[in-house]
Amino acid sequence: MEINLISDTVTKPTAGMLDAMMNAEVGDDVFKNDPTVNQLEAKVAELFGMEASLFFPSGSMTNQTAIKLHTQPGEQLICDKYAHVYNYEGGGASFNSGVSCKLVDGNRGMMTAEQVEAGINPPDFYHSPLTSLVCIENTTNKGGGACWSFDELKRIRKVCDDNNLKYHLDGARLWNAMVAKGETPKQYGALFDSISVCLSKGLGCPIGSVLVGSEKLIHEAVRVRKILGGGMRQAGFLAAAGIYALDNHVERLADDHRQALEIGSVLNNLEVIKKVEPIETNIIIFEVEESLISADVFVKKLEENNISIISMGQGKLRIVTHLDYTNTMHLKFLEILEDLF
Ligand SMILES: *Cc1c(COP(=O)(O)O)cnc(C)c1O
């Protein structure tokens, strides 16, 4: 039995999802003629109570499109030092939009409204880049699946309003945050200028992300998506997976969260583990006691037992629970952890 815990992106379509994909009605989406893509886009816009949405092949492309639409070259966006848009999109913010990032030293990937405000360059001080956008991430990836306080998000909205800044949410794992905190998509839709959500993470789709926003923003996003090479043809086969996942795979995220907590409590009891970061959703970030075992050896010993986890660098290891991590695998993994270490 192979147990792959490196990410929630490793899932394969379930039988039900494959069935939905195979039976999808399709057309050419570049001509806006794919009924299933149109249905997914209407469904997501409606979920968030926003005017429109657009289907994309990846979350990097949705974020990059939002950054492009909210900024001009030479300007600056504000994000946490852990942000995916800064660390993991290949330098896309500078490559695609010609913007720089003002990094905030937040807590587990989350900033305060005061920190955001302090990061804004005075608009008439032409020596500095003009600040035009704030990007936040919920849940935080590098921050270990942490969920924002909704009140703090509202306080940052106010800072954006007072300073004429756009506000983008990288919600690759927003579904996890909403399930963990009992929040609704409409709450988020009312707060942000644009939201990017992934279907290919916890929801278990093979591909797909959606950008949600105003009619005007999404109209402009069609062109940027085309420029980035993201205009897809019979994409309804993929959109069908997204519709299926939204109907069947959101509430079950609570199972992933429970399993993550159980893994965390076993790790916490192991002598070789120095620290487990707080677990709020499906991501577990932890450090080994280097005097007893190196992170590399820890990973290798699991590898020898057909269990894959990933290193985040700087001695931090990461485990992510997901749809394809069955209860049988879970019990086996906990048993192996206790036996091995
Ligand atoms: C996965 C992820 C993305 C998008 O990644 P893609 O692999 O391009 O779909 C964006 N933001 C965060 C926080 C992520 O975890």
Short mmCIF file of C-alpha atoms and ligand atoms in Angstrom, two decimals:
data_model
loop_
_atom_site.label_atom_id
_atom_site.label_comp_id
_atom_site.label_asym_id
_atom_site.label_seq_id
_atom_site.Cartn_x
_atom_site.Cartn_y
_atom_site.Cartn_z
CA MET A 1 0.00 0.00 0.00
CA GLU A 2 1.43 3.37 -1.11
CA ILE A 3 0.54 6.28 1.16
CA ASN A 4 1.16 9.63 -0.47
CA LEU A 5 0.91 12.59 1.90
CA ILE A 6 3.05 15.13 0.05
CA SER A 7 0.05 17.22 -1.03
CA ASP A 8 -3.71 17.24 -1.52
CA THR A 9 -2.98 17.63 -5.25
CA VAL A 10 -2.06 13.93 -5.64
CA THR A 11 -5.68 12.73 -5.74
CA LYS A 12 -7.14 10.96 -8.77
CA PRO A 13 -10.76 11.36 -9.91
CA THR A 14 -13.21 9.12 -8.06
CA ALA A 15 -15.55 6.81 -10.00
CA GLY A 16 -18.42 9.29 -9.58
CA MET A 17 -16.27 12.16 -10.77
CA LEU A 18 -15.02 10.23 -13.80
CA ASP A 19 -18.58 9.36 -14.66
CA ALA A 20 -19.57 13.04 -14.52
CA MET A 21 -16.58 13.94 -16.70
CA MET A 22 -17.29 11.26 -19.31
CA ASN A 23 -20.91 12.33 -19.59
CA ALA A 24 -20.25 16.05 -19.82
CA GLU A 25 -21.83 18.03 -22.60
CA VAL A 26 -19.04 20.06 -24.21
CA GLY A 27 -18.33 22.76 -26.77
CA ASP A 28 -15.53 25.16 -27.61
CA ASP A 29 -14.98 27.30 -24.53
CA VAL A 30 -12.76 29.80 -26.35
CA PHE A 31 -15.98 30.71 -28.19
CA LYS A 32 -17.81 30.55 -24.82
CA ASN A 33 -19.78 27.62 -26.24
CA ASP A 34 -19.09 24.97 -23.63
CA PRO A 35 -22.30 24.52 -21.62
CA THR A 36 -20.56 22.68 -18.77
CA VAL A 37 -17.89 25.37 -18.32
CA ASN A 38 -20.64 28.00 -18.43
CA GLN A 39 -22.57 26.05 -15.81
CA LEU A 40 -19.54 25.79 -13.50
CA GLU A 41 -18.78 29.51 -13.86
CA ALA A 42 -22.39 30.46 -13.10
CA LYS A 43 -22.43 28.09 -10.13
CA VAL A 44 -19.25 29.48 -8.55
CA ALA A 45 -20.24 33.13 -9.12
CA GLU A 46 -23.60 32.40 -7.50
CA LEU A 47 -21.97 30.54 -4.56
CA PHE A 48 -19.85 33.60 -3.75
CA GLY A 49 -22.61 36.08 -4.55
CA MET A 50 -20.30 37.77 -7.06
CA GLU A 51 -21.15 38.85 -10.59
CA ALA A 52 -19.03 36.47 -12.65
CA SER A 53 -16.32 33.84 -12.65
CA LEU A 54 -13.85 32.25 -15.07
CA PHE A 55 -12.46 28.71 -15.27
CA PHE A 56 -8.66 28.36 -15.43
CA PRO A 57 -6.24 25.45 -15.74
CA SER A 58 -4.30 26.37 -12.56
CA GLY A 59 -4.34 28.43 -9.40
CA SER A 60 -1.11 30.11 -10.38
CA MET A 61 -2.82 31.38 -13.52
CA THR A 62 -5.86 32.70 -11.60
CA ASN A 63 -3.62 34.56 -9.13
CA GLN A 64 -1.38 35.89 -11.88
CA THR A 65 -4.37 37.11 -13.86
CA ALA A 66 -5.79 38.89 -10.81
CA ILE A 67 -2.44 40.57 -10.10
CA LYS A 68 -2.19 41.66 -13.74
CA LEU A 69 -5.68 43.17 -13.67
CA HIS A 70 -5.26 45.00 -10.37
CA THR A 71 -1.83 46.57 -11.04
CA GLN A 72 0.31 48.49 -13.53
CA PRO A 73 4.01 47.72 -14.19
CA GLY A 74 6.29 49.31 -11.59
CA GLU A 75 3.68 49.16 -8.84
CA GLN A 76 3.86 47.11 -5.66
CA LEU A 77 1.64 44.58 -3.95
CA ILE A 78 1.65 43.77 -0.25
CA CYS A 79 1.66 40.16 0.92
CA ASP A 80 2.94 38.00 3.76
CA LYS A 81 6.49 36.67 3.42
CA TYR A 82 5.03 33.14 3.17
CA ALA A 83 2.65 34.03 0.29
CA HIS A 84 2.28 31.57 -2.58
CA VAL A 85 2.10 34.48 -5.06
CA TYR A 86 5.58 35.50 -3.91
CA ASN A 87 7.27 32.15 -3.17
CA TYR A 88 5.78 29.58 -5.52
CA GLU A 89 4.61 31.08 -8.77
CA GLY A 90 8.00 31.21 -10.43
CA GLY A 91 8.42 34.96 -10.08
CA GLY A 92 5.19 35.45 -12.02
CA ALA A 93 4.26 38.74 -10.34
CA SER A 94 7.39 40.38 -11.76
CA PHE A 95 7.39 38.37 -15.02
CA ASN A 96 3.76 38.89 -15.97
CA SER A 97 2.85 42.16 -14.28
CA GLY A 98 6.17 43.91 -13.65
CA VAL A 99 5.28 44.46 -9.99
CA SER A 100 7.34 44.01 -6.84
CA CYS A 101 6.17 42.56 -3.54
CA LYS A 102 6.37 44.30 -0.16
CA LEU A 103 6.75 41.39 2.24
CA VAL A 104 5.13 41.53 5.66
CA ASP A 105 6.57 39.54 8.55
CA GLY A 106 3.28 37.99 9.62
CA ASN A 107 2.29 35.06 11.82
CA ARG A 108 1.92 31.69 10.02
CA GLY A 109 1.30 33.51 6.77
CA MET A 110 -1.20 35.98 8.22
CA MET A 111 -0.76 39.76 8.58
CA THR A 112 -2.53 42.30 10.74
CA ALA A 113 -4.31 45.34 9.32
CA GLU A 114 -1.68 47.51 11.06
CA GLN A 115 1.13 45.63 9.30
CA VAL A 116 -0.60 46.07 5.95
CA GLU A 117 -1.09 49.77 6.60
CA ALA A 118 2.57 50.18 7.58
CA GLY A 119 3.57 48.51 4.29
CA ILE A 120 1.86 51.10 2.09
CA ASN A 121 4.17 53.56 0.36
CA PRO A 122 2.93 57.18 0.49
CA PRO A 123 1.20 57.64 -2.89
CA ASP A 124 2.79 61.04 -3.60
CA PHE A 125 6.33 59.89 -2.71
CA TYR A 126 7.41 59.09 -6.28
CA HIS A 127 10.76 57.59 -5.19
CA SER A 128 8.93 54.42 -4.06
CA PRO A 129 6.76 52.07 -6.06
CA LEU A 130 3.07 52.87 -5.90
CA THR A 131 1.22 50.41 -3.68
CA SER A 132 -1.90 49.17 -5.45
CA LEU A 133 -2.86 45.69 -4.23
CA VAL A 134 -3.03 43.52 -1.11
CA CYS A 135 -2.96 39.73 -1.55
CA ILE A 136 -3.90 37.41 1.27
CA GLU A 137 -4.05 33.60 1.36
CA ASN A 138 -6.65 31.47 3.18
CA THR A 139 -5.82 28.86 4.31
CA THR A 140 -2.12 29.64 4.34
CA ASN A 141 -0.04 26.95 2.64
CA LYS A 142 3.45 27.62 4.03
CA GLY A 143 1.75 28.75 7.26
CA GLY A 144 0.50 25.18 7.83
CA GLY A 145 -3.13 25.42 6.75
CA ALA A 146 -3.88 28.26 9.18
CA CYS A 147 -7.23 30.05 8.90
CA TRP A 148 -7.60 33.82 9.13
CA SER A 149 -9.80 35.58 11.63
CA PHE A 150 -12.61 37.00 9.51
CA ASP A 151 -12.53 40.19 11.59
CA GLU A 152 -8.90 40.79 10.61
CA LEU A 153 -9.83 40.31 6.95
CA LYS A 154 -12.52 42.97 7.38
CA ARG A 155 -10.04 45.34 9.04
CA ILE A 156 -7.69 44.89 6.08
CA ARG A 157 -10.61 45.65 3.71
CA LYS A 158 -10.97 48.97 5.50
CA VAL A 159 -7.25 49.72 5.05
CA CYS A 160 -7.66 48.93 1.34
CA ASP A 161 -10.69 51.21 1.04
CA ASP A 162 -8.97 54.06 2.89
CA ASN A 163 -5.89 53.79 0.68
CA ASN A 164 -7.39 53.00 -2.71
CA LEU A 165 -5.96 49.46 -2.85
CA LYS A 166 -7.45 46.38 -4.49
CA TYR A 167 -7.88 43.27 -2.33
CA HIS A 168 -7.25 39.77 -3.74
CA LEU A 169 -7.81 36.46 -1.96
CA ASP A 170 -5.69 33.46 -2.95
CA GLY A 171 -8.24 30.90 -1.81
CA ALA A 172 -6.58 27.77 -3.16
CA ARG A 173 -7.75 26.09 0.06
CA LEU A 174 -10.57 28.48 0.97
CA TRP A 175 -12.96 25.49 1.05
CA ASN A 176 -10.92 24.06 3.94
CA ALA A 177 -11.06 27.37 5.82
CA MET A 178 -14.83 27.72 5.34
CA VAL A 179 -15.48 24.16 6.53
CA ALA A 180 -13.14 24.53 9.52
CA LYS A 181 -14.60 27.88 10.62
CA GLY A 182 -18.22 27.47 9.54
CA GLU A 183 -18.00 30.41 7.14
CA THR A 184 -19.83 30.91 3.83
CA PRO A 185 -18.61 31.81 0.33
CA LYS A 186 -20.94 34.84 0.31
CA GLN A 187 -19.11 36.34 3.30
CA TYR A 188 -15.92 36.21 1.27
CA GLY A 189 -17.55 37.36 -1.94
CA ALA A 190 -18.76 40.51 -0.17
CA LEU A 191 -15.24 41.39 1.04
CA PHE A 192 -12.82 40.93 -1.87
CA ASP A 193 -12.29 42.44 -5.32
CA SER A 194 -11.24 39.04 -6.61
CA ILE A 195 -11.06 35.50 -5.27
CA SER A 196 -9.14 32.57 -6.68
CA VAL A 197 -10.25 29.07 -5.64
CA CYS A 198 -8.73 25.70 -6.56
CA LEU A 199 -10.73 22.63 -7.52
CA SER A 200 -7.57 20.53 -7.76
CA LYS A 201 -6.57 20.58 -4.07
CA GLY A 202 -8.86 19.30 -1.34
CA LEU A 203 -11.82 18.99 -3.72
CA GLY A 204 -10.01 16.28 -5.66
CA CYS A 205 -10.31 17.43 -9.29
CA PRO A 206 -7.54 16.55 -11.73
CA ILE A 207 -7.23 20.17 -12.85
CA GLY A 208 -8.90 23.52 -12.47
CA SER A 209 -9.21 26.79 -10.60
CA VAL A 210 -11.78 29.56 -10.76
CA LEU A 211 -11.37 33.33 -10.55
CA VAL A 212 -14.40 35.14 -9.13
CA GLY A 213 -15.08 38.88 -9.33
CA SER A 214 -17.11 41.64 -10.95
CA GLU A 215 -18.49 41.37 -14.49
CA LYS A 216 -15.91 43.93 -15.63
CA LEU A 217 -12.94 42.18 -14.01
CA ILE A 218 -13.89 38.77 -15.41
CA HIS A 219 -14.46 40.27 -18.88
CA GLU A 220 -10.89 41.57 -18.79
CA ALA A 221 -9.65 38.30 -17.31
CA VAL A 222 -10.69 36.42 -20.46
CA ARG A 223 -8.07 38.34 -22.44
CA VAL A 224 -5.30 37.84 -19.85
CA ARG A 225 -6.09 34.13 -19.64
CA LYS A 226 -5.79 33.93 -23.43
CA ILE A 227 -2.44 35.78 -23.35
CA LEU A 228 -1.15 33.35 -20.73
CA GLY A 229 -2.17 30.43 -22.94
CA GLY A 230 -5.05 29.36 -20.72
CA GLY A 231 -7.87 29.49 -23.26
CA MET A 232 -9.10 25.89 -23.42
CA ARG A 233 -11.44 24.23 -25.90
CA GLN A 234 -13.69 21.30 -24.78
CA ALA A 235 -12.88 22.13 -21.17
CA GLY A 236 -16.33 20.97 -20.07
CA PHE A 237 -14.85 17.54 -19.36
CA LEU A 238 -12.76 19.25 -16.68
CA ALA A 239 -15.47 21.64 -15.51
CA ALA A 240 -17.76 18.64 -14.96
CA ALA A 241 -15.27 17.37 -12.38
CA GLY A 242 -15.48 20.76 -10.67
CA ILE A 243 -19.28 20.75 -10.54
CA TYR A 244 -19.22 17.22 -9.17
CA ALA A 245 -16.63 18.16 -6.53
CA LEU A 246 -18.58 21.21 -5.38
CA ASP A 247 -21.66 19.02 -4.93
CA ASN A 248 -19.90 16.09 -3.26
CA HIS A 249 -16.49 16.91 -1.86
CA VAL A 250 -16.78 20.07 0.22
CA GLU A 251 -18.31 18.87 3.48
CA ARG A 252 -16.07 15.81 3.62
CA LEU A 253 -13.04 18.10 4.06
CA ALA A 254 -13.87 17.85 7.77
CA ASP A 255 -12.64 14.20 7.57
CA ASP A 256 -9.28 15.38 6.24
CA HIS A 257 -9.08 17.87 9.11
CA ARG A 258 -9.87 15.21 11.72
CA GLN A 259 -7.23 12.86 10.30
CA ALA A 260 -4.68 15.68 10.32
CA LEU A 261 -5.38 16.34 14.00
CA GLU A 262 -4.97 12.64 14.81
CA ILE A 263 -1.64 12.49 12.95
CA GLY A 264 -0.57 15.61 14.84
CA SER A 265 -1.32 14.11 18.21
CA VAL A 266 0.68 10.95 17.39
CA LEU A 267 3.60 13.10 16.17
CA ASN A 268 3.42 15.19 19.34
CA ASN A 269 3.98 12.06 21.42
CA LEU A 270 7.08 10.94 19.52
CA GLU A 271 10.42 11.69 21.16
CA VAL A 272 12.05 12.44 17.77
CA ILE A 273 9.61 15.26 17.07
CA LYS A 274 10.59 18.69 18.36
CA LYS A 275 7.56 20.72 17.37
CA VAL A 276 4.22 20.35 15.58
CA GLU A 277 2.66 23.61 14.44
CA PRO A 278 -1.00 24.16 15.35
CA ILE A 279 -3.30 22.12 13.08
CA GLU A 280 -6.46 23.83 11.88
CA THR A 281 -7.16 22.11 8.57
CA ASN A 282 -5.46 19.42 6.43
CA ILE A 283 -1.82 20.54 6.62
CA ILE A 284 0.65 19.44 9.29
CA ILE A 285 4.01 21.20 9.50
CA PHE A 286 6.51 19.85 12.00
CA GLU A 287 10.20 19.68 12.93
CA VAL A 288 12.28 16.73 14.09
CA GLU A 289 14.64 16.78 17.08
CA GLU A 290 17.90 17.14 15.12
CA SER A 291 20.01 15.66 17.94
CA LEU A 292 18.04 12.40 17.59
CA ILE A 293 17.30 12.17 13.86
CA SER A 294 17.78 14.34 10.78
CA ALA A 295 14.80 15.46 8.73
CA ASP A 296 16.25 13.57 5.73
CA VAL A 297 16.52 10.28 7.64
CA PHE A 298 12.99 10.72 9.02
CA VAL A 299 11.64 11.14 5.47
CA LYS A 300 13.74 8.22 4.20
CA LYS A 301 12.54 5.83 6.90
CA LEU A 302 8.94 6.60 5.95
CA GLU A 303 9.85 6.21 2.27
CA GLU A 304 11.11 2.67 3.04
CA ASN A 305 7.59 1.95 4.30
CA ASN A 306 5.96 3.35 1.13
CA ILE A 307 4.94 6.58 2.83
CA SER A 308 5.75 9.88 1.13
CA ILE A 309 5.93 13.23 2.91
CA ILE A 310 7.69 16.41 1.79
CA SER A 311 10.31 18.80 3.12
CA MET A 312 9.52 22.52 3.17
CA GLY A 313 13.20 23.44 3.73
CA GLN A 314 14.79 24.86 6.90
CA GLY A 315 14.18 21.60 8.76
CA LYS A 316 10.39 21.80 8.33
CA LEU A 317 8.46 18.75 7.11
CA ARG A 318 4.92 18.73 5.74
CA ILE A 319 2.10 16.19 5.66
CA VAL A 320 -1.20 16.89 3.85
CA THR A 321 -4.33 14.74 4.20
CA HIS A 322 -6.74 14.40 1.27
CA LEU A 323 -9.55 12.56 -0.50
CA ASP A 324 -7.40 9.58 -1.53
CA TYR A 325 -6.04 9.03 1.98
CA THR A 326 -8.35 6.30 3.20
CA ASN A 327 -9.12 5.32 6.76
CA THR A 328 -7.18 2.07 6.24
CA MET A 329 -4.15 4.10 5.17
CA HIS A 330 -4.66 6.40 8.13
CA LEU A 331 -4.63 3.58 10.71
CA LYS A 332 -1.64 1.98 9.00
CA PHE A 333 0.28 5.29 8.94
CA LEU A 334 -0.35 5.97 12.64
CA GLU A 335 0.79 2.44 13.47
CA ILE A 336 3.97 2.78 11.37
CA LEU A 337 4.78 6.16 12.97
CA GLU A 338 4.54 4.65 16.45
CA ASP A 339 6.53 1.53 15.50
CA LEU A 340 9.30 3.29 13.59
CA PHE A 341 10.02 6.12 15.98
C1 LIG B 1 -1.65 25.27 -4.88
C2 LIG B 1 -1.75 26.70 -4.58
C3 LIG B 1 -1.95 27.64 -5.59
C4 LIG B 1 -2.09 27.30 -7.05
O1 LIG B 1 -1.27 26.33 -7.49
P1 LIG B 1 -1.38 25.62 -8.92
O2 LIG B 1 -0.52 24.44 -8.70
O3 LIG B 1 -0.84 26.58 -9.90
O4 LIG B 1 -2.80 25.27 -9.18
C5 LIG B 1 -2.08 28.96 -5.23
N1 LIG B 1 -2.01 29.33 -3.94
C6 LIG B 1 -1.82 28.46 -2.94
C7 LIG B 1 -1.80 28.94 -1.54
C8 LIG B 1 -1.68 27.11 -3.23
O5 LIG B 1 -1.49 26.25 -2.23
#
